[in-house]
Amino acid sequence: MTNPALLQDGTPRLTDWRAMISGAVLIGLALVVTFFLDTPWDSVSTFRISRPRDVWAVGNLTVPSQWFNVIASVLLAFLGTRLFLKGGGRWTALALGIGLLVLVLSFLVWATAGKAISLTGMLQATVVRAVPIALAALGGILCERVGVINIAIEGMLLAGAFAGAMFGSLMGGWAGIICAMITGGVFGLLLAALVITYRVDQIIAGVVINLFVLGLTSYVSSQVFAEYRWLNKASPFRSFKIPVLGDIPLVGPVLFNQNLFVYGALILVTLSTYYLFHTRHGLRARAVGEHPRAADTLGIDVIKTRYAHVIVAGMVAGFGGAWFTLGSVGRFDENMTFGRGFIGLAAMIFGRWHPLGALAAALIFGFADSLQQKLSILNTPIPSEFLSMAPYIATIVVVAGLVGQARPPAAIGKPYVKE
Amino acid sequence: MDIELRGISKRFGPVQANQDINLDIRAGEVLGLLGENGAGKSTLMNILSGLYSADSGEILIDGMPAVFTGPGDSIASGIGMVHQHFMLVPVFSVVENVILGVEPTSGVDYLDLEAARAQVQEINTRYGMEVPTDALIEDLPVGIQQRVEILKVLFRSADVLILDEPTAVLTPQEVEEFFAIVRALRDAGKGIVFITHKLHEILEIADRVSVLRQGQVVGQGDPASFSEADLAEMMVGRPVSFSVGRAEATPGDTVLELAGVSLFDAAQDARLVDINLSVHGGEVVGIAGVQGNGQTELVEAITGLSPATAGKIGFAGQDITRTSVRQRHRMGIAHIPEDRHKSGMVGNFTVAENMVLNSYYDDSVTTGVQIDWRRVHARAAEACLSYDVRTPSVFLGAGSLSGGNQQKMVIARELERDVKLIVASQPTRGVDVGSIEYIHQQLIACRDRGNAVLIISSELDEILDLSDRIYVMFEGRIAAEFDNRGGGADRNAIGLAMAGVNQGINRDETRDETRGSAA
Amino acid sequence: MSGEAQSSGPAMPPEMKALLAPAIDSRSSLRELFILPLAAMFLAMLIGALIMMATSVAPATILQSFIAMAHGSVGSLHAISETLTAAIPLVLAGLGIGLAFRAGLFNIGAEGQMVVGGLATAIASFSVTGLSIWLHLPLVLLVGLAIGAVYAAIAGLLKAATGAHEVISTIMLNLISIRLLDYMLRQPFIQKEGRSDPISKAVLETAELPRILEFLDGNLRLHAGLFIMLAAVAVIYWLLFRSKLGFAFRISGENPGAARYAGIRAGLTIVMAMAIAGALAGLAGATQVSGVLGRATPGFTAGIGFDAIAVALLGRSHPVGILLAGLLFGALEAGGRQMQVDAGVSIDMIGIMQALIIIFVAAPLLVRRIFPPLFRERRRGGDEHD
């Protein structure tokens, strides 16, 4: 009557397909590293850390290329085999992450074999390029935590970039940033009105706002900017060094010698972490995103909370958008955000709807971005178009690999109707 | 604190949910509010808790008129509501749920969880509720979740508690514990409104009773002066027969047999463990148990929605452990799903489309790869007539039918074809009394035609009324089995089994008996 | 059994006849189908005019630009030919997006699917030689269709296997397709001889969709893709509302729980719906390359895949609605070009107006609030609860 085999320790297991596939992928990567990324045994990859005139100069980091990659492929093969045979459970994602990191590193070592690049410069670029992604992700988090999907993040970035360039040209950089945030906030308000008050499907509303912003900014830039060039010629923010901290080798230039947007993003991430998880209003916001009806019965205004967060999210995205113009060249080009908003949403999922997680994810995407830039300088035989696909492919891998493991807020995508 | 409702009316479109209702709620007293689904109980209480505003009428608190513009006002004046569907955030801890909306803070809006925990713990011990304050809601059993709801209300120092169908999810023993808490609250001077459609609960706990029917108060007074039959007649508006008239079962061959069936979910947690059960032709077998003890998974294993991880499922002499949903459907397994909105129907489809929701591929309504809609429509119209589905047209969107008619539509679809086994999960949830009676009759009629019927319900009364044999599920296992021919099963023993207190009830004996009579 | 159901037709009891009478409220459907889009269109033009004023376009020019739009879209045979030509890829790709919508999938990847489909068509149309038009043309169109289907199926597979949301993955596939196109156009077997910029060789004459109005005027660009478009509308209509597969798609889209209950395999449905959607988008790219452009260039799809989202939304994911919406957007496109020439207003204005139309159509509550008299209803239950 009973089934002893079942009730004893050896519980029947479903085949862990995710772990098996991940394991197979890692083993495949080990083969890639072994056969495609091999270099002469005597070649050395050099990573520069300090510039000669730095206060505290540190020597270069040199790595024997082939040895590094042998170790990397052994590590990959080990992780892969383990996952394949034993399954990974919760560790699958982590193992996959480590595997991808090892792959990227050995790729970098291979590309630099016999040459030298500046590690500091690369990490600096990583942080800079992570900024719009992190801010987009933060905007996404603020919306999704209250139960609103924000596909319109891309459009808000673009609107911020546009407003930053135009008002920055007219009234100077600071005014440009403020106007970019206001513009982002206005589109946040539009999204909020559509999805909260008029109950338009959240994804449709987001897509339409993206189309609208793309049309509007393209129209103005071809109709107006083409003629009045001075309207699209803002002076960008320069980076400034924080005294003492900025002189620390490696860390200094990467974190403490950056422009306003980098510092702003770091502050916003810290603030929103505190807000969401340690304050009264953060708790209420999360309750609205998880169970709006419960929040309503406790006297929390669901509609107002959602409006406020979506608008603030728009402002954050507007600030992130200004990075594209005021944070780099000061000029607006059509569709210049090129999918960064969507990558931000992937970073949000990767970071499990937590600002710090999203920042970490954004840094990974930023690294992929700057890697691509450096590699095209190093003259690798890989076509630049393929390198520039890397962040997009990485996004797909992340979204596919982690979905289901991370749990989004429960009320996401549903309009709140008071019966 | 005393509350008076004077002439409350509320209309939703054509539906008069409340009409000129007068009600007194007094401190230190339990007011029983009796009425069937849709009688307007919830609307009335939602008005009192500030979620809705009344079209006319007024609320007096200690004689002073009160105006509620939102739930916040109602809470502030000392009214606390425990909703039928718990209003708890599953991923928050108990403390976080209790303090939500009235959080103690320090510094810059900083959430002072330490202070909160101490306060919650104090109430917790005062009323002997034994709730773990730092556990996540999703990890707690429903009985404890309900106490969290009460903690929430008490934390807001409510003087009047509204309890909306509080016992629906509890075992009989949990109900007893719950009544003890309710009495303790009453004795502490709280006013309590106890909403239910269960007559015996009113008789047991209420000091006064008001009966609601079609939005109006149709009777009130001292419960001791009413009999169950009186109350039922007031509630429904006509004399009600309590038991479904059913003849003695004549069990035939085994139709469904589960042997050592186990089911593990994606996270490798056991949902079903070593289930052994059988259902014979010509008998109704009931599965009792508190919701969430594996009933859903059992139905999925039988219908093929989730394949069993281990064990064997036999149907009419064939091994169906590995066959698909469609194959089982074709072989003659009918499935009335537990939640018609989630899976039993498509609200935006027409009644006709819903009638072929899971048989649209069948040769009888198709020609090649094409669906023959003319045949579908004709068949749907026939089914509507023979199963009393009241709709003006089969082209009407199913979403606009009443709950009872939607459920009858689902039942028509499942029973209209030639089946051997009916798996009916919560067959009468959210359905009016008239439809409940009709659905019960149809299920018994199926049994009398020699089919096997398996009923899964969290309403113990429904199980006791309909079943010839009863299995009780607890934590994914069959905890006990009872013979209920002639209504002989011991309600109390079933309740204990539902709560996991297994006293080794003569399961094997009953089993042998049934086997004997089957042979 | 089946014969019985049919034979019950003539001698039907009256209560059954009543059940079989149609229940559609013709007034509300008329309002939904025509008045709402017209009101949306009017609002979009109004806001478009405001935006033009804000960018210091003179009122006279604004008026002129609307006249130019009307003239350029329906004002002459040439204009109608241009409108129809522009509508062909919009309707084809829109049908794909609409079908995916019905199955509960939001295919934002039509643009990328058009890119790979069109590119494949271009390659097949100059590298395969020596075939007659009767073989070569169907071949290149089928290649475009198949590649589009495969590319979309990637997103479908990812969703089915891992749950990755199709919105993110199709957007990424769009971005990838653009890089892929840039790369491929530089490959020696594709790039036009003697050119350093990325541009493909020209489509052979045997792979061109013939122009169907050439006998009237050599400048009329309308091509035989029109018939493909009309056939696709009919086929998709049949698929969605008459076939078993379409019914399964629609159940999956309306209520995934019910689809599971009905024994519909979710993964397979997702992959199939995406593949069909991609096939239609690929076909749109193919007709564009073979019927209009004659070669592949960077960005040859010109955002049609995104406009097609708007077409599908405006057409309410109904094949006939999509046809009408595609014609409207084709007219806007053709009219917009005329507007740019005549009034000097950038054609990007059309993009703004298209987005606005969709906003208003997707938010009927909003339009009702702006034009209450158009939507005044008899008092009916359950309309406005709050």
mmCIF file with all atom_site columns, C-alpha atoms in Angstrom, chain A residues 133-212:
data_model
loop_
_atom_site.group_PDB
_atom_site.id
_atom_site.type_symbol
_atom_site.label_atom_id
_atom_site.label_alt_id
_atom_site.label_comp_id
_atom_site.label_asym_id
_atom_site.label_entity_id
_atom_site.label_seq_id
_atom_site.pdbx_PDB_ins_code
_atom_site.Cartn_x
_atom_site.Cartn_y
_atom_site.Cartn_z
_atom_site.occupancy
_atom_site.B_iso_or_equiv
_atom_site.pdbx_formal_charge
_atom_site.auth_seq_id
_atom_site.auth_comp_id
_atom_site.auth_asym_id
_atom_site.auth_atom_id
_atom_site.pdbx_PDB_model_num
ATOM 1  C CA . ILE A 1 133 ? 21.062 51.523 -17.982 1.00 0.00 ? 133 ILE A CA 1
ATOM 2  C CA . ALA A 1 134 ? 21.048 51.764 -14.194 1.00 0.00 ? 134 ALA A CA 1
ATOM 3  C CA . LEU A 1 135 ? 18.819 54.825 -14.239 1.00 0.00 ? 135 LEU A CA 1
ATOM 4  C CA . ALA A 1 136 ? 16.432 53.185 -16.706 1.00 0.00 ? 136 ALA A CA 1
ATOM 5  C CA . ALA A 1 137 ? 16.347 50.120 -14.473 1.00 0.00 ? 137 ALA A CA 1
ATOM 6  C CA . LEU A 1 138 ? 15.680 52.318 -11.448 1.00 0.00 ? 138 LEU A CA 1
ATOM 7  C CA . GLY A 1 139 ? 12.792 53.967 -13.272 1.00 0.00 ? 139 GLY A CA 1
ATOM 8  C CA . GLY A 1 140 ? 11.489 50.496 -14.099 1.00 0.00 ? 140 GLY A CA 1
ATOM 9  C CA . ILE A 1 141 ? 11.790 49.383 -10.483 1.00 0.00 ? 141 ILE A CA 1
ATOM 10 C CA . LEU A 1 142 ? 9.914  52.396 -9.119  1.00 0.00 ? 142 LEU A CA 1
ATOM 11 C CA . CYS A 1 143 ? 7.050  51.630 -11.515 1.00 0.00 ? 143 CYS A CA 1
ATOM 12 C CA . GLU A 1 144 ? 6.944  47.888 -11.194 1.00 0.00 ? 144 GLU A CA 1
ATOM 13 C CA . ARG A 1 145 ? 7.172  47.978 -7.404  1.00 0.00 ? 145 ARG A CA 1
ATOM 14 C CA . VAL A 1 146 ? 3.791  49.742 -7.440  1.00 0.00 ? 146 VAL A CA 1
ATOM 15 C CA . GLY A 1 147 ? 2.440  47.376 -10.077 1.00 0.00 ? 147 GLY A CA 1
ATOM 16 C CA . VAL A 1 148 ? 2.892  49.312 -13.319 1.00 0.00 ? 148 VAL A CA 1
ATOM 17 C CA . ILE A 1 149 ? 4.912  47.856 -16.183 1.00 0.00 ? 149 ILE A CA 1
ATOM 18 C CA . ASN A 1 150 ? 6.980  50.579 -17.776 1.00 0.00 ? 150 ASN A CA 1
ATOM 19 C CA . ILE A 1 151 ? 7.949  49.687 -21.319 1.00 0.00 ? 151 ILE A CA 1
ATOM 20 C CA . ALA A 1 152 ? 7.876  53.447 -21.968 1.00 0.00 ? 152 ALA A CA 1
ATOM 21 C CA . ILE A 1 153 ? 11.231 53.801 -20.193 1.00 0.00 ? 153 ILE A CA 1
ATOM 22 C CA . GLU A 1 154 ? 12.912 53.855 -23.600 1.00 0.00 ? 154 GLU A CA 1
ATOM 23 C CA . GLY A 1 155 ? 10.764 56.770 -24.717 1.00 0.00 ? 155 GLY A CA 1
ATOM 24 C CA . MET A 1 156 ? 11.359 58.590 -21.452 1.00 0.00 ? 156 MET A CA 1
ATOM 25 C CA . LEU A 1 157 ? 15.119 58.258 -21.907 1.00 0.00 ? 157 LEU A CA 1
ATOM 26 C CA . LEU A 1 158 ? 14.811 59.603 -25.421 1.00 0.00 ? 158 LEU A CA 1
ATOM 27 C CA . ALA A 1 159 ? 12.624 62.485 -24.269 1.00 0.00 ? 159 ALA A CA 1
ATOM 28 C CA . GLY A 1 160 ? 15.135 63.279 -21.523 1.00 0.00 ? 160 GLY A CA 1
ATOM 29 C CA . ALA A 1 161 ? 18.002 63.239 -23.997 1.00 0.00 ? 161 ALA A CA 1
ATOM 30 C CA . PHE A 1 162 ? 16.093 65.572 -26.288 1.00 0.00 ? 162 PHE A CA 1
ATOM 31 C CA . ALA A 1 163 ? 15.006 67.998 -23.573 1.00 0.00 ? 163 ALA A CA 1
ATOM 32 C CA . GLY A 1 164 ? 18.499 67.963 -22.091 1.00 0.00 ? 164 GLY A CA 1
ATOM 33 C CA . ALA A 1 165 ? 20.030 68.976 -25.405 1.00 0.00 ? 165 ALA A CA 1
ATOM 34 C CA . MET A 1 166 ? 17.476 71.620 -26.255 1.00 0.00 ? 166 MET A CA 1
ATOM 35 C CA . PHE A 1 167 ? 17.065 73.323 -22.886 1.00 0.00 ? 167 PHE A CA 1
ATOM 36 C CA . GLY A 1 168 ? 20.749 72.782 -22.142 1.00 0.00 ? 168 GLY A CA 1
ATOM 37 C CA . SER A 1 169 ? 21.549 74.757 -25.278 1.00 0.00 ? 169 SER A CA 1
ATOM 38 C CA . LEU A 1 170 ? 19.085 77.493 -24.371 1.00 0.00 ? 170 LEU A CA 1
ATOM 39 C CA . MET A 1 171 ? 19.662 77.887 -20.661 1.00 0.00 ? 171 MET A CA 1
ATOM 40 C CA . GLY A 1 172 ? 22.766 75.944 -19.692 1.00 0.00 ? 172 GLY A CA 1
ATOM 41 C CA . GLY A 1 173 ? 23.500 72.464 -18.365 1.00 0.00 ? 173 GLY A CA 1
ATOM 42 C CA . TRP A 1 174 ? 21.735 72.580 -15.012 1.00 0.00 ? 174 TRP A CA 1
ATOM 43 C CA . ALA A 1 175 ? 18.541 73.927 -16.519 1.00 0.00 ? 175 ALA A CA 1
ATOM 44 C CA . GLY A 1 176 ? 18.898 71.246 -19.159 1.00 0.00 ? 176 GLY A CA 1
ATOM 45 C CA . ILE A 1 177 ? 18.955 68.524 -16.521 1.00 0.00 ? 177 ILE A CA 1
ATOM 46 C CA . ILE A 1 178 ? 15.984 69.970 -14.699 1.00 0.00 ? 178 ILE A CA 1
ATOM 47 C CA . CYS A 1 179 ? 13.999 70.271 -17.926 1.00 0.00 ? 179 CYS A CA 1
ATOM 48 C CA . ALA A 1 180 ? 14.974 66.731 -18.898 1.00 0.00 ? 180 ALA A CA 1
ATOM 49 C CA . MET A 1 181 ? 13.599 65.502 -15.577 1.00 0.00 ? 181 MET A CA 1
ATOM 50 C CA . ILE A 1 182 ? 10.422 67.525 -15.985 1.00 0.00 ? 182 ILE A CA 1
ATOM 51 C CA . THR A 1 183 ? 9.960  66.154 -19.498 1.00 0.00 ? 183 THR A CA 1
ATOM 52 C CA . GLY A 1 184 ? 10.472 62.622 -18.238 1.00 0.00 ? 184 GLY A CA 1
ATOM 53 C CA . GLY A 1 185 ? 7.987  63.337 -15.479 1.00 0.00 ? 185 GLY A CA 1
ATOM 54 C CA . VAL A 1 186 ? 5.421  64.607 -17.992 1.00 0.00 ? 186 VAL A CA 1
ATOM 55 C CA . PHE A 1 187 ? 5.647  61.379 -19.940 1.00 0.00 ? 187 PHE A CA 1
ATOM 56 C CA . GLY A 1 188 ? 5.403  59.532 -16.638 1.00 0.00 ? 188 GLY A CA 1
ATOM 57 C CA . LEU A 1 189 ? 2.203  61.448 -15.987 1.00 0.00 ? 189 LEU A CA 1
ATOM 58 C CA . LEU A 1 190 ? 0.929  60.542 -19.451 1.00 0.00 ? 190 LEU A CA 1
ATOM 59 C CA . LEU A 1 191 ? 1.687  56.855 -18.889 1.00 0.00 ? 191 LEU A CA 1
ATOM 60 C CA . ALA A 1 192 ? 0.079  57.013 -15.461 1.00 0.00 ? 192 ALA A CA 1
ATOM 61 C CA . ALA A 1 193 ? -3.060 58.666 -16.822 1.00 0.00 ? 193 ALA A CA 1
ATOM 62 C CA . LEU A 1 194 ? -3.356 56.109 -19.621 1.00 0.00 ? 194 LEU A CA 1
ATOM 63 C CA . VAL A 1 195 ? -2.804 52.983 -17.558 1.00 0.00 ? 195 VAL A CA 1
ATOM 64 C CA . ILE A 1 196 ? -4.222 54.011 -14.187 1.00 0.00 ? 196 ILE A CA 1
ATOM 65 C CA . THR A 1 197 ? -7.139 56.273 -15.030 1.00 0.00 ? 197 THR A CA 1
ATOM 66 C CA . TYR A 1 198 ? -7.989 55.121 -18.544 1.00 0.00 ? 198 TYR A CA 1
ATOM 67 C CA . ARG A 1 199 ? -6.931 51.505 -17.959 1.00 0.00 ? 199 ARG A CA 1
ATOM 68 C CA . VAL A 1 200 ? -5.133 51.077 -21.254 1.00 0.00 ? 200 VAL A CA 1
ATOM 69 C CA . ASP A 1 201 ? -3.148 47.848 -21.394 1.00 0.00 ? 201 ASP A CA 1
ATOM 70 C CA . GLN A 1 202 ? 0.182  48.731 -19.771 1.00 0.00 ? 202 GLN A CA 1
ATOM 71 C CA . ILE A 1 203 ? 2.381  47.246 -22.452 1.00 0.00 ? 203 ILE A CA 1
ATOM 72 C CA . ILE A 1 204 ? 0.385  48.838 -25.263 1.00 0.00 ? 204 ILE A CA 1
ATOM 73 C CA . ALA A 1 205 ? 0.507  52.227 -23.551 1.00 0.00 ? 205 ALA A CA 1
ATOM 74 C CA . GLY A 1 206 ? 4.263  51.910 -23.104 1.00 0.00 ? 206 GLY A CA 1
ATOM 75 C CA . VAL A 1 207 ? 4.870  50.941 -26.712 1.00 0.00 ? 207 VAL A CA 1
ATOM 76 C CA . VAL A 1 208 ? 2.696  53.763 -27.958 1.00 0.00 ? 208 VAL A CA 1
ATOM 77 C CA . ILE A 1 209 ? 4.487  56.327 -25.798 1.00 0.00 ? 209 ILE A CA 1
ATOM 78 C CA . ASN A 1 210 ? 7.763  55.064 -27.234 1.00 0.00 ? 210 ASN A CA 1
ATOM 79 C CA . LEU A 1 211 ? 6.424  55.553 -30.759 1.00 0.00 ? 211 LEU A CA 1
ATOM 80 C CA . PHE A 1 212 ? 5.090  58.980 -29.865 1.00 0.00 ? 212 PHE A CA 1
#
